[in-house]
């Protein structure tokens, strides 16, 4: 009996080690996919903002010796601006609904396409804020995100109870932002920005722990295709947490041109 228990303990330890190794690979894929998406977003935003602004005078001046090109006028002044603004949201809903029908490779390509579309939507920040403040806020967001994600990965506290509360907070933020489109209240904008930072900070820790626990729960199934798609959805969730935290911090601390 003692020999049997020893063998069983050794087998359990070996399986646990395999799960730990698989978890590290899974998290590396999540962060790697997210990082590529962030790079695509930054490149798309920067490239498009460069094409939208010119030093050649046009009817639409946006700053000292800065004018909108015909492309900039089309993107930011025509009804197309609403398409550019809401395209990422439509992308997220469509992706979430269709991901189970996709292969992991297709899901990854769709995520990268979404990240590029998000960059197009965010390109206007380069026209509103100085490049220095964008860089500074990005650095602050990166440090905060790394700390929060590390906390979510390492903490023994169950963060699942936060999920419903945080999602309700996101819905409340969306409602307040839509209402403020018509009210144009500086006080509401400030309050929404502060709450947005806090909510997406919490979601960063929550989503990181959820990615970890989901992998541990389903690792024994051996379904590599499902785990591959789970990694991409995890990358999408963390990507959205980062982008939203960055945007709310930029509204609070960004220096306008």
CSV table of C-alpha atoms in Angstrom, one decimal:
chain,number,residue,atom,x,y,z
A,1,UNK,CA,0.0,0.0,0.0
A,2,UNK,CA,2.8,2.4,0.8
A,3,UNK,CA,4.4,1.7,-2.5
A,4,UNK,CA,1.1,2.3,-4.3
A,5,UNK,CA,0.7,5.7,-2.5
A,6,UNK,CA,4.2,6.6,-3.5
A,7,UNK,CA,3.5,5.8,-7.1
A,8,UNK,CA,0.2,7.7,-7.0
A,9,UNK,CA,1.8,10.8,-5.4
A,10,UNK,CA,4.6,10.7,-8.0
A,11,UNK,CA,2.1,10.5,-10.8
A,12,UNK,CA,0.1,13.4,-9.4
A,13,UNK,CA,3.2,15.5,-9.0
A,14,UNK,CA,4.2,14.7,-12.6
A,15,UNK,CA,0.8,15.7,-13.9
A,16,UNK,CA,0.9,18.9,-11.8
A,17,UNK,CA,4.3,19.8,-13.3
A,18,UNK,CA,2.9,19.2,-16.8
A,19,UNK,CA,0.0,21.5,-16.1
A,20,UNK,CA,2.3,24.2,-14.7
A,21,UNK,CA,4.5,24.0,-17.8
A,22,UNK,CA,1.5,24.1,-20.1
A,23,UNK,CA,0.1,27.1,-18.1
A,24,UNK,CA,3.3,29.0,-18.6
A,25,UNK,CA,3.2,28.3,-22.4
A,26,UNK,CA,-0.5,29.3,-22.5
A,27,UNK,CA,0.1,32.6,-20.7
A,28,UNK,CA,3.1,33.3,-22.9
A,29,UNK,CA,0.8,32.9,-25.9
A,30,UNK,CA,-1.8,35.1,-24.4
A,31,UNK,CA,0.7,37.9,-23.7
A,32,UNK,CA,2.5,37.4,-27.0
A,33,UNK,CA,-0.7,37.6,-29.0
A,34,UNK,CA,-1.8,40.7,-27.1
A,35,UNK,CA,1.6,42.4,-27.7
A,36,UNK,CA,1.4,41.8,-31.4
A,37,UNK,CA,-2.1,43.3,-31.4
A,38,UNK,CA,-0.9,46.3,-29.5
A,39,UNK,CA,1.9,46.8,-32.0
A,40,UNK,CA,-0.5,46.6,-34.9
A,41,UNK,CA,-2.8,49.2,-33.2
A,42,UNK,CA,0.0,51.6,-32.6
A,43,UNK,CA,1.4,51.3,-36.1
A,44,UNK,CA,-2.1,51.8,-37.7
A,45,UNK,CA,-2.9,54.8,-35.5
A,46,UNK,CA,0.4,56.5,-36.1
A,47,UNK,CA,0.5,55.8,-39.8
A,48,UNK,CA,-3.1,57.0,-40.4
A,49,UNK,CA,-2.6,60.1,-38.3
A,50,UNK,CA,0.4,61.0,-40.4
A,51,UNK,CA,-1.7,60.7,-43.6
A,52,UNK,CA,-4.5,62.7,-42.1
A,53,UNK,CA,-2.4,65.8,-41.3
A,54,UNK,CA,-0.4,68.0,-43.6
A,55,UNK,CA,1.6,71.3,-43.4
A,56,UNK,CA,-0.1,72.4,-46.6
A,57,UNK,CA,-3.0,74.8,-45.9
A,58,UNK,CA,-6.5,73.5,-46.4
A,59,UNK,CA,-9.9,74.7,-45.3
A,60,UNK,CA,-9.6,72.8,-42.0
A,61,UNK,CA,-6.8,73.9,-39.7
A,62,UNK,CA,-6.3,71.9,-36.5
A,63,UNK,CA,-3.3,73.5,-35.0
A,64,UNK,CA,-0.3,75.7,-35.6
A,65,UNK,CA,0.7,75.0,-39.2
A,66,UNK,CA,-1.4,71.8,-39.2
A,67,UNK,CA,-4.3,71.1,-41.5
A,68,UNK,CA,-6.4,68.1,-42.2
A,69,UNK,CA,-5.8,66.4,-45.6
A,70,UNK,CA,-8.7,65.2,-47.7
A,71,UNK,CA,-8.3,61.8,-46.0
A,72,UNK,CA,-8.4,63.4,-42.6
A,73,UNK,CA,-11.5,65.4,-43.5
A,74,UNK,CA,-13.2,62.2,-44.7
A,75,UNK,CA,-12.3,60.2,-41.6
A,76,UNK,CA,-13.0,62.8,-38.9
A,77,UNK,CA,-15.5,65.3,-40.4
A,78,UNK,CA,-17.8,63.2,-42.6
A,79,UNK,CA,-20.4,60.7,-41.4
A,80,UNK,CA,-17.7,58.1,-41.9
A,81,UNK,CA,-16.4,59.1,-38.5
A,82,UNK,CA,-19.2,57.1,-36.9
A,83,UNK,CA,-18.3,54.0,-38.8
A,84,UNK,CA,-14.6,54.5,-37.7
A,85,UNK,CA,-15.7,55.0,-34.1
A,86,UNK,CA,-18.0,52.1,-33.7
A,87,UNK,CA,-16.3,49.5,-36.1
A,88,UNK,CA,-14.2,48.1,-33.2
A,89,UNK,CA,-17.3,47.5,-31.1
A,90,UNK,CA,-19.1,45.7,-33.9
A,91,UNK,CA,-15.9,43.7,-34.5
A,92,UNK,CA,-15.8,42.6,-30.8
A,93,UNK,CA,-19.4,41.4,-30.8
A,94,UNK,CA,-19.1,39.6,-34.1
A,95,UNK,CA,-15.8,38.0,-33.1
A,96,UNK,CA,-17.2,36.8,-29.7
A,97,UNK,CA,-20.3,35.3,-31.4
A,98,UNK,CA,-18.3,33.5,-34.2
A,99,UNK,CA,-15.1,32.4,-32.4
A,100,UNK,CA,-16.4,28.9,-31.6
A,101,UNK,CA,-17.0,28.3,-35.3
A,102,UNK,CA,-13.4,29.4,-36.3
A,103,UNK,CA,-10.2,27.5,-36.1
A,104,UNK,CA,-7.5,28.9,-33.7
A,105,UNK,CA,-5.5,30.1,-36.7
A,106,UNK,CA,-8.5,32.0,-38.2
A,107,UNK,CA,-9.4,33.5,-34.8
A,108,UNK,CA,-5.8,34.8,-34.4
A,109,UNK,CA,-6.0,36.5,-37.8
A,110,UNK,CA,-9.3,38.0,-37.0
A,111,UNK,CA,-7.9,39.4,-33.7
A,112,UNK,CA,-5.0,41.0,-35.6
A,113,UNK,CA,-7.5,42.5,-38.0
A,114,UNK,CA,-9.5,43.9,-35.1
A,115,UNK,CA,-6.4,45.4,-33.6
A,116,UNK,CA,-5.7,47.2,-36.9
A,117,UNK,CA,-9.2,48.5,-37.0
A,118,UNK,CA,-8.9,49.7,-33.5
A,119,UNK,CA,-5.7,51.6,-34.5
A,120,UNK,CA,-7.6,53.3,-37.2
A,121,UNK,CA,-10.3,54.3,-34.7
A,122,UNK,CA,-7.7,55.6,-32.2
A,123,UNK,CA,-5.7,57.5,-34.8
A,124,UNK,CA,-7.3,60.8,-33.8
A,125,UNK,CA,-5.5,60.8,-30.5
A,126,UNK,CA,-2.3,61.9,-32.3
A,127,UNK,CA,-4.3,65.0,-33.5
A,128,UNK,CA,-5.6,65.8,-30.1
A,129,UNK,CA,-2.7,65.0,-27.7
A,130,UNK,CA,1.0,65.7,-27.9
A,131,UNK,CA,3.2,62.7,-28.8
A,132,UNK,CA,5.2,63.1,-25.6
A,133,UNK,CA,2.1,62.8,-23.4
A,134,UNK,CA,0.8,59.8,-25.4
A,135,UNK,CA,4.2,58.1,-24.7
A,136,UNK,CA,4.2,59.0,-21.0
A,137,UNK,CA,0.6,57.8,-20.5
A,138,UNK,CA,1.4,54.6,-22.5
A,139,UNK,CA,4.4,53.9,-20.1
A,140,UNK,CA,2.2,54.5,-17.0
A,141,UNK,CA,-0.4,52.2,-18.4
A,142,UNK,CA,2.1,49.5,-19.2
A,143,UNK,CA,3.6,49.6,-15.7
A,144,UNK,CA,0.1,49.6,-14.0
A,145,UNK,CA,-1.1,46.8,-16.4
A,146,UNK,CA,1.9,44.6,-15.6
A,147,UNK,CA,1.5,45.0,-11.9
A,148,UNK,CA,-2.3,44.3,-12.0
A,149,UNK,CA,-1.9,41.3,-14.2
A,150,UNK,CA,0.9,39.9,-12.0
A,151,UNK,CA,-1.4,40.3,-9.0
A,152,UNK,CA,-4.2,38.5,-10.8
A,153,UNK,CA,-1.9,35.7,-11.7
A,154,UNK,CA,-0.3,35.2,-8.3
A,155,UNK,CA,-3.0,36.0,-5.8
A,156,UNK,CA,-4.7,33.2,-3.9
A,157,UNK,CA,-7.8,35.4,-3.4
A,158,UNK,CA,-10.8,34.4,-5.6
A,159,UNK,CA,-11.6,37.4,-7.8
A,160,UNK,CA,-14.6,35.8,-9.5
A,161,UNK,CA,-17.0,37.8,-7.3
A,162,UNK,CA,-15.7,41.0,-8.9
A,163,UNK,CA,-16.7,40.0,-12.4
A,164,UNK,CA,-20.4,40.8,-12.3
A,165,UNK,CA,-19.8,44.1,-10.4
A,166,UNK,CA,-17.1,45.2,-12.9
A,167,UNK,CA,-19.2,44.3,-16.0
A,168,UNK,CA,-22.1,46.3,-14.5
A,169,UNK,CA,-19.6,49.1,-14.1
A,170,UNK,CA,-18.6,48.9,-17.8
A,171,UNK,CA,-22.3,49.1,-18.8
A,172,UNK,CA,-22.8,52.1,-16.6
A,173,UNK,CA,-19.7,53.8,-18.2
A,174,UNK,CA,-21.1,53.2,-21.7
A,175,UNK,CA,-24.4,54.7,-20.8
A,176,UNK,CA,-22.8,57.7,-19.2
A,177,UNK,CA,-20.5,58.2,-22.2
A,178,UNK,CA,-23.4,58.1,-24.6
A,179,UNK,CA,-25.4,60.6,-22.5
A,180,UNK,CA,-22.4,62.9,-22.3
A,181,UNK,CA,-22.1,63.0,-26.1
A,182,UNK,CA,-25.2,65.3,-25.9
A,183,UNK,CA,-24.5,67.0,-22.6
A,184,UNK,CA,-20.8,67.7,-23.2
A,185,UNK,CA,-20.2,68.0,-19.4
A,186,UNK,CA,-16.6,68.3,-18.2
A,187,UNK,CA,-17.6,67.0,-14.8
A,188,UNK,CA,-19.1,63.9,-16.2
A,189,UNK,CA,-16.1,63.4,-18.5
A,190,UNK,CA,-13.8,63.6,-15.4
A,191,UNK,CA,-15.9,61.2,-13.3
A,192,UNK,CA,-16.2,58.7,-16.2
A,193,UNK,CA,-12.4,58.8,-16.7
A,194,UNK,CA,-11.6,58.1,-13.0
A,195,UNK,CA,-14.2,55.3,-12.8
A,196,UNK,CA,-13.0,53.9,-16.1
A,197,UNK,CA,-9.4,53.6,-14.9
A,198,UNK,CA,-10.6,51.9,-11.7
A,199,UNK,CA,-13.0,49.5,-13.5
A,200,UNK,CA,-10.5,48.4,-16.1
A,201,UNK,CA,-7.7,48.1,-13.5
A,202,UNK,CA,-10.0,45.6,-11.7
A,203,UNK,CA,-10.8,43.8,-14.9
A,204,UNK,CA,-7.1,43.4,-15.7
A,205,UNK,CA,-6.6,41.4,-12.5
A,206,UNK,CA,-9.9,39.6,-12.9
A,207,UNK,CA,-9.3,38.6,-16.5
A,208,UNK,CA,-5.8,37.4,-15.8
A,209,UNK,CA,-7.0,35.1,-13.0
A,210,UNK,CA,-9.9,33.9,-15.2
A,211,UNK,CA,-7.4,33.0,-18.0
A,212,UNK,CA,-5.3,31.0,-15.5
A,213,UNK,CA,-8.2,29.2,-13.9
A,214,UNK,CA,-9.8,28.3,-17.2
A,215,UNK,CA,-6.7,26.7,-18.4
A,216,UNK,CA,-6.2,24.7,-15.3
A,217,UNK,CA,-9.8,23.5,-15.4
A,218,UNK,CA,-9.6,22.4,-19.0
A,219,UNK,CA,-6.0,21.4,-19.4
A,220,UNK,CA,-6.7,17.7,-18.8
A,221,UNK,CA,-9.1,17.6,-21.8
A,222,UNK,CA,-6.1,17.7,-24.2
A,223,UNK,CA,-8.1,19.8,-26.7
A,224,UNK,CA,-5.3,21.9,-28.1
A,225,UNK,CA,-7.6,23.6,-30.6
A,226,UNK,CA,-9.9,24.8,-27.9
A,227,UNK,CA,-7.0,25.9,-25.7
A,228,UNK,CA,-5.6,27.9,-28.6
A,229,UNK,CA,-8.8,29.8,-29.1
A,230,UNK,CA,-9.1,30.3,-25.3
A,231,UNK,CA,-5.6,32.0,-25.5
A,232,UNK,CA,-6.7,34.3,-28.2
A,233,UNK,CA,-9.9,35.3,-26.4
A,234,UNK,CA,-7.8,35.9,-23.3
A,235,UNK,CA,-5.5,38.1,-25.3
A,236,UNK,CA,-8.5,40.0,-26.6
A,237,UNK,CA,-9.9,40.6,-23.1
A,238,UNK,CA,-6.5,41.8,-21.7
A,239,UNK,CA,-6.0,43.9,-24.9
A,240,UNK,CA,-9.3,45.7,-24.3
A,241,UNK,CA,-8.5,46.2,-20.6
A,242,UNK,CA,-5.2,47.8,-21.6
A,243,UNK,CA,-6.6,50.0,-24.4
A,244,UNK,CA,-9.5,51.3,-22.2
A,245,UNK,CA,-7.3,52.0,-19.2
A,246,UNK,CA,-4.8,53.8,-21.5
A,247,UNK,CA,-7.6,56.0,-23.0
A,248,UNK,CA,-9.1,56.9,-19.7
A,249,UNK,CA,-5.7,57.8,-18.3
A,250,UNK,CA,-5.0,59.8,-21.4
A,251,UNK,CA,-8.2,61.8,-20.9
A,252,UNK,CA,-7.0,62.5,-17.3
A,253,UNK,CA,-3.3,63.3,-17.9
A,254,UNK,CA,-2.8,63.8,-21.6
A,255,UNK,CA,-1.6,67.2,-22.8
A,256,UNK,CA,-3.7,68.6,-25.6
A,257,UNK,CA,-2.1,70.1,-28.7
